[in-house]
Short mmCIF file of C-alpha atoms in Angstrom, two decimals:
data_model
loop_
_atom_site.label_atom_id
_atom_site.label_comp_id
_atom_site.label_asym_id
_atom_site.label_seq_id
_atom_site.Cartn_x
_atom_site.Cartn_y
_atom_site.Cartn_z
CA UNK A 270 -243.73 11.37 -56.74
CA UNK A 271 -244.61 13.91 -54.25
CA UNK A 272 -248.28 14.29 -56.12
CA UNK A 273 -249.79 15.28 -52.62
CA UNK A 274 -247.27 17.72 -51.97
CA UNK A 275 -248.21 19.25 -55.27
CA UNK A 276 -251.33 19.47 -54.26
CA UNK A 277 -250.59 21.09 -50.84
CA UNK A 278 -248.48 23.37 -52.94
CA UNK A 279 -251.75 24.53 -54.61
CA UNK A 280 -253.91 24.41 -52.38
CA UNK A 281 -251.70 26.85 -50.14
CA UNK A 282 -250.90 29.43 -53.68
CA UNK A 283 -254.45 29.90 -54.08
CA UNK A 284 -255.34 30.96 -50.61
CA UNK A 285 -252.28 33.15 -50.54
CA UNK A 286 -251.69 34.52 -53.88
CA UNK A 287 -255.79 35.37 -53.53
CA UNK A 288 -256.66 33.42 -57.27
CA UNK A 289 -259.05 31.27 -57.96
CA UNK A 290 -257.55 28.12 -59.04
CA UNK A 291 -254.08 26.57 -59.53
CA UNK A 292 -252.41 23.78 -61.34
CA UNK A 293 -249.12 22.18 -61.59
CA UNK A 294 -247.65 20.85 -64.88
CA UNK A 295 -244.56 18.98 -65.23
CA UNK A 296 -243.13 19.54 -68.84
CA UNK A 297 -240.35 18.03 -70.76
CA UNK A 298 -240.48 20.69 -73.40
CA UNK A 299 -243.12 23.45 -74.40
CA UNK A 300 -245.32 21.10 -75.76
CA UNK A 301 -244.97 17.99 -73.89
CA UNK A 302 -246.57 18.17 -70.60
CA UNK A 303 -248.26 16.25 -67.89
CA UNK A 304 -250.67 17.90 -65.65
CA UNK A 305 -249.84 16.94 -62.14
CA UNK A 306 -252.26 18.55 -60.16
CA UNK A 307 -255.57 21.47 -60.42
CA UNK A 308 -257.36 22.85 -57.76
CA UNK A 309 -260.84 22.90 -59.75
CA UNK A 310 -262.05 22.24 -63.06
CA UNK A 311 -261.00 25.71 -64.51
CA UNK A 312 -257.39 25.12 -64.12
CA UNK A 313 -257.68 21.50 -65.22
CA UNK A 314 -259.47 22.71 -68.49
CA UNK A 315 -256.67 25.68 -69.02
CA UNK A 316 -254.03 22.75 -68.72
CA UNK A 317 -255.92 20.74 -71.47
CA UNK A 318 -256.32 23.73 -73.98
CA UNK A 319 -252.84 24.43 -73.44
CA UNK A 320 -252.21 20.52 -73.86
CA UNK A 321 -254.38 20.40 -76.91
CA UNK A 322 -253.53 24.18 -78.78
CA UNK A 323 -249.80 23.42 -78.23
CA UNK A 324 -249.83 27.16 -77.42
CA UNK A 325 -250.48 29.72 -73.89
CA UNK A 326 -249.00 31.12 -71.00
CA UNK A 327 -247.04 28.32 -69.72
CA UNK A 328 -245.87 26.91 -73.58
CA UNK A 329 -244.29 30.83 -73.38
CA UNK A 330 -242.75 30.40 -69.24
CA UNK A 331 -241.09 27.02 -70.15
CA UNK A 332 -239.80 28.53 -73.81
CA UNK A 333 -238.24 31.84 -72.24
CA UNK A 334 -237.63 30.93 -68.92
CA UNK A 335 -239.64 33.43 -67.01
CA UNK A 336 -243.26 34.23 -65.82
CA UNK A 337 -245.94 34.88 -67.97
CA UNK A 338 -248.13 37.51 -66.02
CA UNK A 339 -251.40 38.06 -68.17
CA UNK A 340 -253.92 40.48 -66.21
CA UNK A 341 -256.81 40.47 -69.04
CA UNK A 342 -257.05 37.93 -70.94
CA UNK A 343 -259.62 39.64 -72.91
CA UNK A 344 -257.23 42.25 -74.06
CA UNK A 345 -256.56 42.86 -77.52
CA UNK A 346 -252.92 41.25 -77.53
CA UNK A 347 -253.72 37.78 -76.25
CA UNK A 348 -256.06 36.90 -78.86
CA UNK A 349 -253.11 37.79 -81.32
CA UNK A 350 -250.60 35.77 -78.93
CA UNK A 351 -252.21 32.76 -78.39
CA UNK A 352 -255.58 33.09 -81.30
CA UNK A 353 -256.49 29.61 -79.96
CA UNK A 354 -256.15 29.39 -75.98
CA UNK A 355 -257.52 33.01 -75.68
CA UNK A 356 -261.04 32.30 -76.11
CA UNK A 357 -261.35 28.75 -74.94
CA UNK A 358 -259.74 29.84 -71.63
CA UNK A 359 -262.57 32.49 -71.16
CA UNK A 360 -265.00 30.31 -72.54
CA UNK A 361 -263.69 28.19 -69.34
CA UNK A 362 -264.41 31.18 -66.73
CA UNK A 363 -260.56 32.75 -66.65
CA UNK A 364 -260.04 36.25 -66.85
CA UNK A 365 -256.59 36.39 -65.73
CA UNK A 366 -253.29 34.02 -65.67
CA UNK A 367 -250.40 34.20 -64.10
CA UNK A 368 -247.96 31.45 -65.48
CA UNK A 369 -244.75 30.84 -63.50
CA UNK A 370 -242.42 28.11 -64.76
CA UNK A 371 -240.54 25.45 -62.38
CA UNK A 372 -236.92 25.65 -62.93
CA UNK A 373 -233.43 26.34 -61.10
CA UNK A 374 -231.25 27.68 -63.63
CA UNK A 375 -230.79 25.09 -66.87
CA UNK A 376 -233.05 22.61 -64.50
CA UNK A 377 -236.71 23.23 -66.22
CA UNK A 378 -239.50 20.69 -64.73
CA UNK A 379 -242.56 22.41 -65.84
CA UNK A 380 -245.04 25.10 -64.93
CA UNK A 381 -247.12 26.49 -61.84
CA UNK A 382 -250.70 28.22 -63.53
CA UNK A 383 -252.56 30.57 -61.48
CA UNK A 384 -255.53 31.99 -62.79
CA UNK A 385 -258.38 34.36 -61.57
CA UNK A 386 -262.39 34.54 -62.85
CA UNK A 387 -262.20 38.51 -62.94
CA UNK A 388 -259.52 40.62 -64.51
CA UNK A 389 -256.48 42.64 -62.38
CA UNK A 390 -252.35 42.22 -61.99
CA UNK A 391 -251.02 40.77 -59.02
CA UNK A 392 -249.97 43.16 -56.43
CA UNK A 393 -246.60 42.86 -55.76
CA UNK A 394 -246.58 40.90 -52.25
CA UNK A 395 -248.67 38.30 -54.49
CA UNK A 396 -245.98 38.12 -57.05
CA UNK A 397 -243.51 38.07 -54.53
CA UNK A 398 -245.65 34.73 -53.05
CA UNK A 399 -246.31 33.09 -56.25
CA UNK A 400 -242.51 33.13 -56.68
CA UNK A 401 -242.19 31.62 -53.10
CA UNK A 402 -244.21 28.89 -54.41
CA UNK A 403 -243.25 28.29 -57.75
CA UNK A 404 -239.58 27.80 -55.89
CA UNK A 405 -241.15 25.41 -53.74
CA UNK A 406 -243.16 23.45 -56.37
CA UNK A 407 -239.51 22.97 -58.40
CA UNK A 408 -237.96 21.39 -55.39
CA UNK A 409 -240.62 19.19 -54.58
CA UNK A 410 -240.58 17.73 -58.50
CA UNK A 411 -236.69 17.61 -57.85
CA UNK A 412 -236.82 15.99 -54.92
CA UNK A 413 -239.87 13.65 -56.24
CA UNK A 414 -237.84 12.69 -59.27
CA UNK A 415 -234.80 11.37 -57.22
CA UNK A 416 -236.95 9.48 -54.79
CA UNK A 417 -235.85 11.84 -52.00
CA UNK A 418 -238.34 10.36 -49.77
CA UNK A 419 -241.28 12.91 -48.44
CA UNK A 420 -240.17 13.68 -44.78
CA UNK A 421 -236.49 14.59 -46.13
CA UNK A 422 -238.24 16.38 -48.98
CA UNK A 423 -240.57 18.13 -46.30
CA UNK A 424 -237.95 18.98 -44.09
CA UNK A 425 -235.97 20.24 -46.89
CA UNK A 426 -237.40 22.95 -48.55
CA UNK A 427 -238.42 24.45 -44.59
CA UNK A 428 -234.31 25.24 -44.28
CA UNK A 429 -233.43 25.52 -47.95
CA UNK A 430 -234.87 28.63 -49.34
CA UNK A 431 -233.61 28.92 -53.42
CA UNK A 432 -233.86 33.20 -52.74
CA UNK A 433 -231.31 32.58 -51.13
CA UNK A 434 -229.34 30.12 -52.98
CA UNK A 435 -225.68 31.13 -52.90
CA UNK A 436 -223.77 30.92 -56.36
CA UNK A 437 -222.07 27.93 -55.45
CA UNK A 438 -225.28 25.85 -54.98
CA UNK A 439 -225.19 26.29 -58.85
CA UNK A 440 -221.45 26.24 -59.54
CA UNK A 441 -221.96 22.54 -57.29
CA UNK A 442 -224.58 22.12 -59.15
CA UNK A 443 -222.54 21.80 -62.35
CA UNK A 444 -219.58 20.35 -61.04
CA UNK A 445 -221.46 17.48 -59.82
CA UNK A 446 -223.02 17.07 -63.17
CA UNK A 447 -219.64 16.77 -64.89
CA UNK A 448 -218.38 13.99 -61.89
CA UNK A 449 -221.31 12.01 -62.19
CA UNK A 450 -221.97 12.37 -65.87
CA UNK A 451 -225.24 13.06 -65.53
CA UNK A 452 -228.20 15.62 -65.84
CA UNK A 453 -227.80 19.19 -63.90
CA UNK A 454 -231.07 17.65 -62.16
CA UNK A 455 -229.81 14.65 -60.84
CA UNK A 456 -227.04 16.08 -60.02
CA UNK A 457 -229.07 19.25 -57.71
CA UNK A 458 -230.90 16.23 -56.45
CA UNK A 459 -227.91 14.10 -55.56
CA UNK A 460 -226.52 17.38 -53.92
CA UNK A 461 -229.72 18.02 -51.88
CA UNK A 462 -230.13 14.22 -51.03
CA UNK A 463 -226.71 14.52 -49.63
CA UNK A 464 -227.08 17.14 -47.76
CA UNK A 465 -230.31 16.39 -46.01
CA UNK A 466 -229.06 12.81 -45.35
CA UNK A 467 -226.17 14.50 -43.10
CA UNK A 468 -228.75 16.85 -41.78
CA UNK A 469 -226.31 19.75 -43.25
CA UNK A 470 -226.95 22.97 -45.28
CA UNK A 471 -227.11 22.93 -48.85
CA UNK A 472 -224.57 26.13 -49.07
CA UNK A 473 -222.06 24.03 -47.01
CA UNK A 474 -221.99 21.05 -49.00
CA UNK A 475 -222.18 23.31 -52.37
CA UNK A 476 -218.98 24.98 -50.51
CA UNK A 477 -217.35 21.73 -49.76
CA UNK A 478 -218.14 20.32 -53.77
CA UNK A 479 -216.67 24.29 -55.08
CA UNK A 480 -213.74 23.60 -52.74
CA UNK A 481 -212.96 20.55 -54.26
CA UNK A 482 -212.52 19.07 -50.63
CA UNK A 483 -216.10 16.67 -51.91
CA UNK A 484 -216.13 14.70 -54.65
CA UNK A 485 -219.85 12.64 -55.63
CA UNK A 486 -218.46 9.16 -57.27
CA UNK A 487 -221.19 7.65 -60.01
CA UNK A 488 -222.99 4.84 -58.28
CA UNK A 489 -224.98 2.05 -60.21
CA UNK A 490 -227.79 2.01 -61.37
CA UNK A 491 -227.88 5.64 -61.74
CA UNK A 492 -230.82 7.73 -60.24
CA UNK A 493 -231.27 5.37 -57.18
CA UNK A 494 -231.97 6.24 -53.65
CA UNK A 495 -228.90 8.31 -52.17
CA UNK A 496 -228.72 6.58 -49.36
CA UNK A 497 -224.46 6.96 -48.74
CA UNK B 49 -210.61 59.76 -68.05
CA UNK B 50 -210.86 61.43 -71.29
CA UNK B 51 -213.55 62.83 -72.96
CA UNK B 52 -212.77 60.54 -75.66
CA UNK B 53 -212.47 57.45 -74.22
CA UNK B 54 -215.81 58.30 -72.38
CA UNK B 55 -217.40 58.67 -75.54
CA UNK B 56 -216.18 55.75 -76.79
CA UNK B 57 -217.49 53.44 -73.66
CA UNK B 58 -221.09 55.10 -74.09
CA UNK B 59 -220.88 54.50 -78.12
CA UNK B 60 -219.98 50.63 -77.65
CA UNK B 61 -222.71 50.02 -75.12
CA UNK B 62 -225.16 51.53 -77.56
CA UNK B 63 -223.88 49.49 -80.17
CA UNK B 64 -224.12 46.47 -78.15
CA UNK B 65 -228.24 47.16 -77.40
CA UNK B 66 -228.63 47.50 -81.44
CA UNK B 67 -228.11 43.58 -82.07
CA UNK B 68 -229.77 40.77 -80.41
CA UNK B 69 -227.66 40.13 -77.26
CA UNK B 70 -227.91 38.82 -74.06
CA UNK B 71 -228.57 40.64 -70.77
CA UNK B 72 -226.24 39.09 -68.43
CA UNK B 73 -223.25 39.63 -70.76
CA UNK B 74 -224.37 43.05 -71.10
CA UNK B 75 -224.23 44.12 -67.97
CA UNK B 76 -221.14 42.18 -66.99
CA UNK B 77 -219.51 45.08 -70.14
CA UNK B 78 -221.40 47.51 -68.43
CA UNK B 79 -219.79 46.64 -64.91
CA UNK B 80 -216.30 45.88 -66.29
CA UNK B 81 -216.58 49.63 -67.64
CA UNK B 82 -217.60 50.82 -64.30
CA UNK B 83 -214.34 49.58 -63.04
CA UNK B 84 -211.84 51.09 -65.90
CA UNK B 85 -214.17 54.46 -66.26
CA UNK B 86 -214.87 55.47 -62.84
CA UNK B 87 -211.48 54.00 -61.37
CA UNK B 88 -212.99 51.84 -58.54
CA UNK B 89 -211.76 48.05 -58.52
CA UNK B 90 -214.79 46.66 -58.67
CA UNK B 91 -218.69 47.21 -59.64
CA UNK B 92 -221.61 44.54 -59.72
CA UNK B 93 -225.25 44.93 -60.89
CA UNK B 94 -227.85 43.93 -58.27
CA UNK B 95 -231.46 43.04 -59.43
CA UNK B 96 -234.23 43.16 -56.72
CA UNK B 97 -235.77 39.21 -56.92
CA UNK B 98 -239.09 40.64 -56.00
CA UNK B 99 -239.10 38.92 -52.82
CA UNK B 100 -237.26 41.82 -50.86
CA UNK B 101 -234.06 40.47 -51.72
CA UNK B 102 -231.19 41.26 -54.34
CA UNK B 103 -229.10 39.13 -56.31
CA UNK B 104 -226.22 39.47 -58.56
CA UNK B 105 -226.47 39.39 -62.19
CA UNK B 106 -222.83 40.99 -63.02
CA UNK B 107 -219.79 42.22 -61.71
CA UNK B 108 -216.43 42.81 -63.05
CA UNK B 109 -214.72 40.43 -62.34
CA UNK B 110 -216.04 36.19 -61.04
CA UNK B 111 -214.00 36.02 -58.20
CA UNK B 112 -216.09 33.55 -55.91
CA UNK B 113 -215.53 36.61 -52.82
CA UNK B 114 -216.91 39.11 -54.98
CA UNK B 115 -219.59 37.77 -55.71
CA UNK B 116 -220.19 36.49 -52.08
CA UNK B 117 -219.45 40.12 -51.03
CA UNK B 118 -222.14 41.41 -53.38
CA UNK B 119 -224.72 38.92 -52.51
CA UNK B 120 -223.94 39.11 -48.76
CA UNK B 121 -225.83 42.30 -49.34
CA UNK B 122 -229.07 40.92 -49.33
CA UNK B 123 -230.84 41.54 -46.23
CA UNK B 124 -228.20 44.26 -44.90
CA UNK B 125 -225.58 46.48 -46.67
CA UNK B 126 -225.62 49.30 -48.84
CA UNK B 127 -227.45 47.87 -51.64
CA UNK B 128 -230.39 47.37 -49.91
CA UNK B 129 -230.10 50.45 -48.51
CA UNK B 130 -230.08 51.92 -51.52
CA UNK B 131 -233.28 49.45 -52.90
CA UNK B 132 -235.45 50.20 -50.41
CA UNK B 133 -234.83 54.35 -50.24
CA UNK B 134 -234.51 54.80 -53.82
CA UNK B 135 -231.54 56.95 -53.23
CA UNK B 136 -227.52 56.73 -53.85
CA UNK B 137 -225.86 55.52 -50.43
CA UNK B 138 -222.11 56.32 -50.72
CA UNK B 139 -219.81 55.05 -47.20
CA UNK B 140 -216.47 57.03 -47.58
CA UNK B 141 -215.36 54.15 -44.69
CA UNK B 142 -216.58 50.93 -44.52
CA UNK B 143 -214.98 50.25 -41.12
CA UNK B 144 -216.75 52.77 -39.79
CA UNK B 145 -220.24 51.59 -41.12
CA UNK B 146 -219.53 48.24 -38.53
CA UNK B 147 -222.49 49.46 -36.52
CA UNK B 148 -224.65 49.63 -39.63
CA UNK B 149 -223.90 46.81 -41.17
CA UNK B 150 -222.14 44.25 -38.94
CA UNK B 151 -221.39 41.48 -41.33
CA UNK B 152 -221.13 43.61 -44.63
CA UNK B 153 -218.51 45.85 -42.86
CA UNK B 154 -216.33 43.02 -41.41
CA UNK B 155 -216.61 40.96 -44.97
CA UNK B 156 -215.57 44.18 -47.17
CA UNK B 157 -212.89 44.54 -44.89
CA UNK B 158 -211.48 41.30 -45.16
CA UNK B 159 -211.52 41.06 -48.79
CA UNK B 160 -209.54 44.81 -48.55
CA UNK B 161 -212.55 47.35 -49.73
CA UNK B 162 -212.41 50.65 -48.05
CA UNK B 163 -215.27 52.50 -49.50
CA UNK B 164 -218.66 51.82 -50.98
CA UNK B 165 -221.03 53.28 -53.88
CA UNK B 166 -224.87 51.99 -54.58
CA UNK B 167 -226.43 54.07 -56.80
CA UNK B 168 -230.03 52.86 -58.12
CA UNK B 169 -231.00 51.17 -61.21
CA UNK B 170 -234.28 53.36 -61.42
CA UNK B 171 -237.36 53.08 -63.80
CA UNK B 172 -239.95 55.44 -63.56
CA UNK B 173 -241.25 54.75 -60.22
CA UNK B 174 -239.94 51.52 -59.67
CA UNK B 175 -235.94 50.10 -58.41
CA UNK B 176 -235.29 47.26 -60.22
CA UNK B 177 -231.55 47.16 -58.94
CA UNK B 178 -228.62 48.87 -57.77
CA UNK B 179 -225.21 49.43 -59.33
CA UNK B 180 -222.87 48.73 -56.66
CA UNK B 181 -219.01 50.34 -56.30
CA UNK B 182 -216.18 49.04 -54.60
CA UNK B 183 -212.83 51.16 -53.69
CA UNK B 184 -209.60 49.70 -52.11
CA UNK B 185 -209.17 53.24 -50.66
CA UNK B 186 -211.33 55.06 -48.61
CA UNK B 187 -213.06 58.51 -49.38
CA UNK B 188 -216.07 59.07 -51.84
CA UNK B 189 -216.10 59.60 -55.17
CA UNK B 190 -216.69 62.91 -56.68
CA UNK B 191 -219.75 64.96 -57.99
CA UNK B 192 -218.94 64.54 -61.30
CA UNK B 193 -218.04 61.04 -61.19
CA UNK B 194 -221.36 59.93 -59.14
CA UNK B 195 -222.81 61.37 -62.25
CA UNK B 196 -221.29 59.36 -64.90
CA UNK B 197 -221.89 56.55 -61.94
CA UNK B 198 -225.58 57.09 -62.35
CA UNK B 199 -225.24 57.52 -66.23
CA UNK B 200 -223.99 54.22 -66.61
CA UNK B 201 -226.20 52.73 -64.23
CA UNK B 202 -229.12 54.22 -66.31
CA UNK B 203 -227.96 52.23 -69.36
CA UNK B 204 -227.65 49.26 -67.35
CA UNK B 205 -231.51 49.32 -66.68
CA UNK B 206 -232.16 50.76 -70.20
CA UNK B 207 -230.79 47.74 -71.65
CA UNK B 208 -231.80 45.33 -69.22
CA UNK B 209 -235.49 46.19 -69.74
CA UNK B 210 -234.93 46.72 -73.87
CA UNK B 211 -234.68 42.80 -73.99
CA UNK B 212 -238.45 42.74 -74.63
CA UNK B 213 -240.27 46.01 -75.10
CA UNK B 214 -241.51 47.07 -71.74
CA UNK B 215 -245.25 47.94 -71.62
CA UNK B 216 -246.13 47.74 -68.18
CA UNK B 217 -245.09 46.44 -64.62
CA UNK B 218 -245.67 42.46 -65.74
CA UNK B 219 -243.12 42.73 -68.85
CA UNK B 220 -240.63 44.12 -65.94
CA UNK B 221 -241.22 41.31 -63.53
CA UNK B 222 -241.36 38.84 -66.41
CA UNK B 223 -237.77 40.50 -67.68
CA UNK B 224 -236.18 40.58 -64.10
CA UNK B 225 -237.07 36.91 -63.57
CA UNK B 226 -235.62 35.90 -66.91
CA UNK B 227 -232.31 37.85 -66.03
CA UNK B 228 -231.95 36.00 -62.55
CA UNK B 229 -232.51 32.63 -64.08
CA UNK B 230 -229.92 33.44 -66.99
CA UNK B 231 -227.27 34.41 -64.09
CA UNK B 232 -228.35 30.67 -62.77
CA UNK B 233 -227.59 28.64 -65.89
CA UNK B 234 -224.31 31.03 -65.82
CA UNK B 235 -223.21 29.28 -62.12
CA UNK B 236 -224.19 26.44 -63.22
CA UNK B 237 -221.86 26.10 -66.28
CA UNK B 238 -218.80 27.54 -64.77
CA UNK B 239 -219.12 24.45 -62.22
CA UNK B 240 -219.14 22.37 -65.48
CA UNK B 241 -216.06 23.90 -66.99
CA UNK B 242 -214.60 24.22 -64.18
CA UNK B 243 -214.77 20.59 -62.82
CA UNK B 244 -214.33 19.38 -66.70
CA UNK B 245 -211.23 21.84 -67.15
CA UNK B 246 -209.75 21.92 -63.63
CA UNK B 247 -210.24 25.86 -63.53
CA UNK B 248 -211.08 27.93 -61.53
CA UNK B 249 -214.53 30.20 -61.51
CA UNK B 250 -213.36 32.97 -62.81
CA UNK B 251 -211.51 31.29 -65.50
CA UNK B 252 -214.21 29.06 -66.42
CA UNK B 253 -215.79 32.23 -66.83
CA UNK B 254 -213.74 33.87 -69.08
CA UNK B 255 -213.83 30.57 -71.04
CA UNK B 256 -217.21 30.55 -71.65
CA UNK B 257 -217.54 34.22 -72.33
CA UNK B 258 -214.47 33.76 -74.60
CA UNK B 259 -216.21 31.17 -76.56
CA UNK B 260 -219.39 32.92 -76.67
CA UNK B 261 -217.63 35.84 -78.21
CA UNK B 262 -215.70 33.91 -80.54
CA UNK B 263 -218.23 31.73 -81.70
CA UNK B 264 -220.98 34.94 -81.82
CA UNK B 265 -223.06 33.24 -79.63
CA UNK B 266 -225.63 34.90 -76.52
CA UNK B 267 -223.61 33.78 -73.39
CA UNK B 268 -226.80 32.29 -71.76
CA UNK B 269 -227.80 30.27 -74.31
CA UNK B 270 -224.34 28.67 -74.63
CA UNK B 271 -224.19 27.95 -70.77
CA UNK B 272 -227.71 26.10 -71.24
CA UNK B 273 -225.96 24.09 -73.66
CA UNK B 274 -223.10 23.50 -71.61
CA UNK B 275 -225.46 22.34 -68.87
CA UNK B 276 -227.67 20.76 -70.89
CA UNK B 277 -225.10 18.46 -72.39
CA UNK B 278 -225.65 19.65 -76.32
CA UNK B 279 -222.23 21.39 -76.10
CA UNK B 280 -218.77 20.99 -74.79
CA UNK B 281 -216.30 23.52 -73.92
#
């Protein structure tokens, strides 16, 4: 499942993005969740409260579909927000949380939750990693969900930057979804898969798909290794 | 361009920030406006990612080279000119900007644009985007229409931060984010209709905006559904 790539994912956000812990949750809507991975015991207890209150920063990313940047928790409006989290995540030790969800698009997987002891906003090179790796946690639970095995996987997200994701890697995305009847997911995945397997660019294949000069045929039993 | 029908295009974007509505399909009106007010042939909104890149949220019309054209900015062109300095960049001849902008000049070119606007999307302190302007002919635009340019480009960022009330520099990144991802559930349902329908991307565009319209429905939310499999167009 990619679980130590998670935690390499992490491990590398906290020393970057300069916070004190991190954790990845993969969620199947705002209140069903599984924690994957935390760096520390802080961000494993913010992923229970979150778990157990049904309510907090990453309940809000997955719902809306962007970050949830909270530089005080101790600030009048998050006790109103989230009356239960609020003071059982400082009770924890957090002052601040910075809650980025995991998704491409319609594809949600879950949540990456940074948080910090003492209070103060992300400076914008921070932001600008945390989205780096929030992009690169949602590939590796792609990837881990299709069985894309980890070398591919590894190798993958090193060429395949989503910043840079043309709009055809999307418009692929859903074409391939409505060949193979399937999830906009495993179809992304199938895509990637495909791609990596031919040791070829994402945006080429996506082109190829768009240009109706590719066609991905349903193969039984659904979901297995691409390994055409 | 009469006074009139100016009034008119300000009065319905207004009216379209009163209800609930969705931020892509906003500023798609906004850029299809662009294109009939300030007679260019084509506009796009640019939002910065807030990675030091740009991507495109709107433009007036889904043709797949537009759109590559507008995104091709990222990195090099006008547009990111324009992020990074804060001010309007306006190339009367794109041919001649070659030097500046090797691959943006010889792609414009191609796809027959002469001359180039970026004006910024500006809030307080911060660029959050650039409205970007596309003419078949070369030669600039004039004073007066740079300023209804820059007018318009202004209510692109007013309503593109009104989603949510903007207190402070998170609610912008958290707003900007939200946008991008909308514009990805977008792609991602044209491919849908368009494999489904056997159209093309711009038509499974105007599909799905058709139906949101018709069906009073915030465009994003129907492509999720589209995507997501709940509903069929």
């Amino acid at each position: 499942m990619g679980d130590d790539l998670v935690a390499q994912v992490c491990a590398a956000a906290v020393a970057v993005v300069h916070v004190d812990g991190a954790a990845v949750s993969m969620m199947v809507s705002p209140t069903v969740r599984d924690a994957l991975h935390a760096t520390d015991r802080v961000s494993g207890e913010l992923e229970e409260w979150q778990l157990a209150f049904g309510e907090g920063p990453c309940v809000d990313a997955f719902a809306g579909g962007g970050p949830v940047l909270v530089a005080d928790l101790s600030s009048d409006g998050c006790s109103a927000r989230w009356p239960a989290f609020t003071p059982a995540a400082l009770g924890s030790g957090a002052r601040a949380v910075f809650t980025l969800p995991l998704q491409v698009g319609a594809i949600r997987l879950g949540v990456l939750d940074l948080y910090r002891t003492r209070p103060g906003r992300l400076i914008p090179q921070e932001l600008a990693d945390a989205l780096g790796f929030a992009d690169t946690a949602a590939l590796v639970l792609v990837d881990g969900a299709a069985g894309t095995d980890r070398a591919t996987a590894g190798l993958g997200w090193q060429r395949d930057d989503p910043a840079t994701h043309q709009a055809e890697v999307h418009q692929a995305t859903g074409m391939v979804l409505a060949q193979l009847g399937t999830s906009a997911e495993s179809a992304f995945a199938r895509l990637r898969a495909h791609a990596y397997a031919r040791d070829r660019q994402l945006c080429e294949v996506a082109h190829e798909v768009v240009d109706r000069r590719l066609r991905f045929e349903p193969d039984p039993p659904p979901d297995d290794h691409d390994q055409e | 361009m009469s006074e009139r029908q100016l009034a008119e295009t300000f009065v319905e974007l207004a009216d379209t920030l009163v209800d609930e509505f969705d931020v892509v399909d906003f500023l798609h009106q906004v850029t299809v406006r662009c294109a009939e007010v300030l007679g260019v042939s084509a506009a796009g909104v640019l939002l910065t990612d807030q990675r030091g890149g740009l991507r495109v949220v709107a433009a007036s019309t889904e043709r797949t080279r537009l759109l590559g054209l507008l995104q091709q900015q990222t990195g090099q062109g006008p547009c990111t000119e324009c992020l990074h300095t804060g001010r309007p960049v306006a190339v009367a001849d794109v041919a001649a900007a070659a030097d500046r902008w090797p691959r943006f000049a010889a792609e414009a070119c191609q796809f027959g644009i002469a001359s180039v606007h970026a004006l910024p999307m500006r809030l307080r302190t911060e660029i959050i985007g650039t409205l970007n302007l596309f003419g078949t002919e070369p030669g600039l635009l004039d004073e007066d229409t740079i300023w209804l340019a820059q007018a318009l480009a202004d209510v692109a960022t007013i309503g593109l931060l009104q989603a949510r009330s903007i207190r402070d520099r998170e609610s912008i990144a958290e707003q900007l984010q939200t946008a991008l991802n909308s514009r990805v559930v977008i792609e991602q349902a044209k491919g849908v209709i368009a494999e489904r329908r056997r159209l093309d991307m711009d038509e499974a565009f105007a599909l799905l905006r058709g139906a949101a319209r018709s069906g009073n429905r915030r465009l994003s939310e129907l492509a999720r559904a589209v995507v997501d499999g709940t509903e069929t167009i």
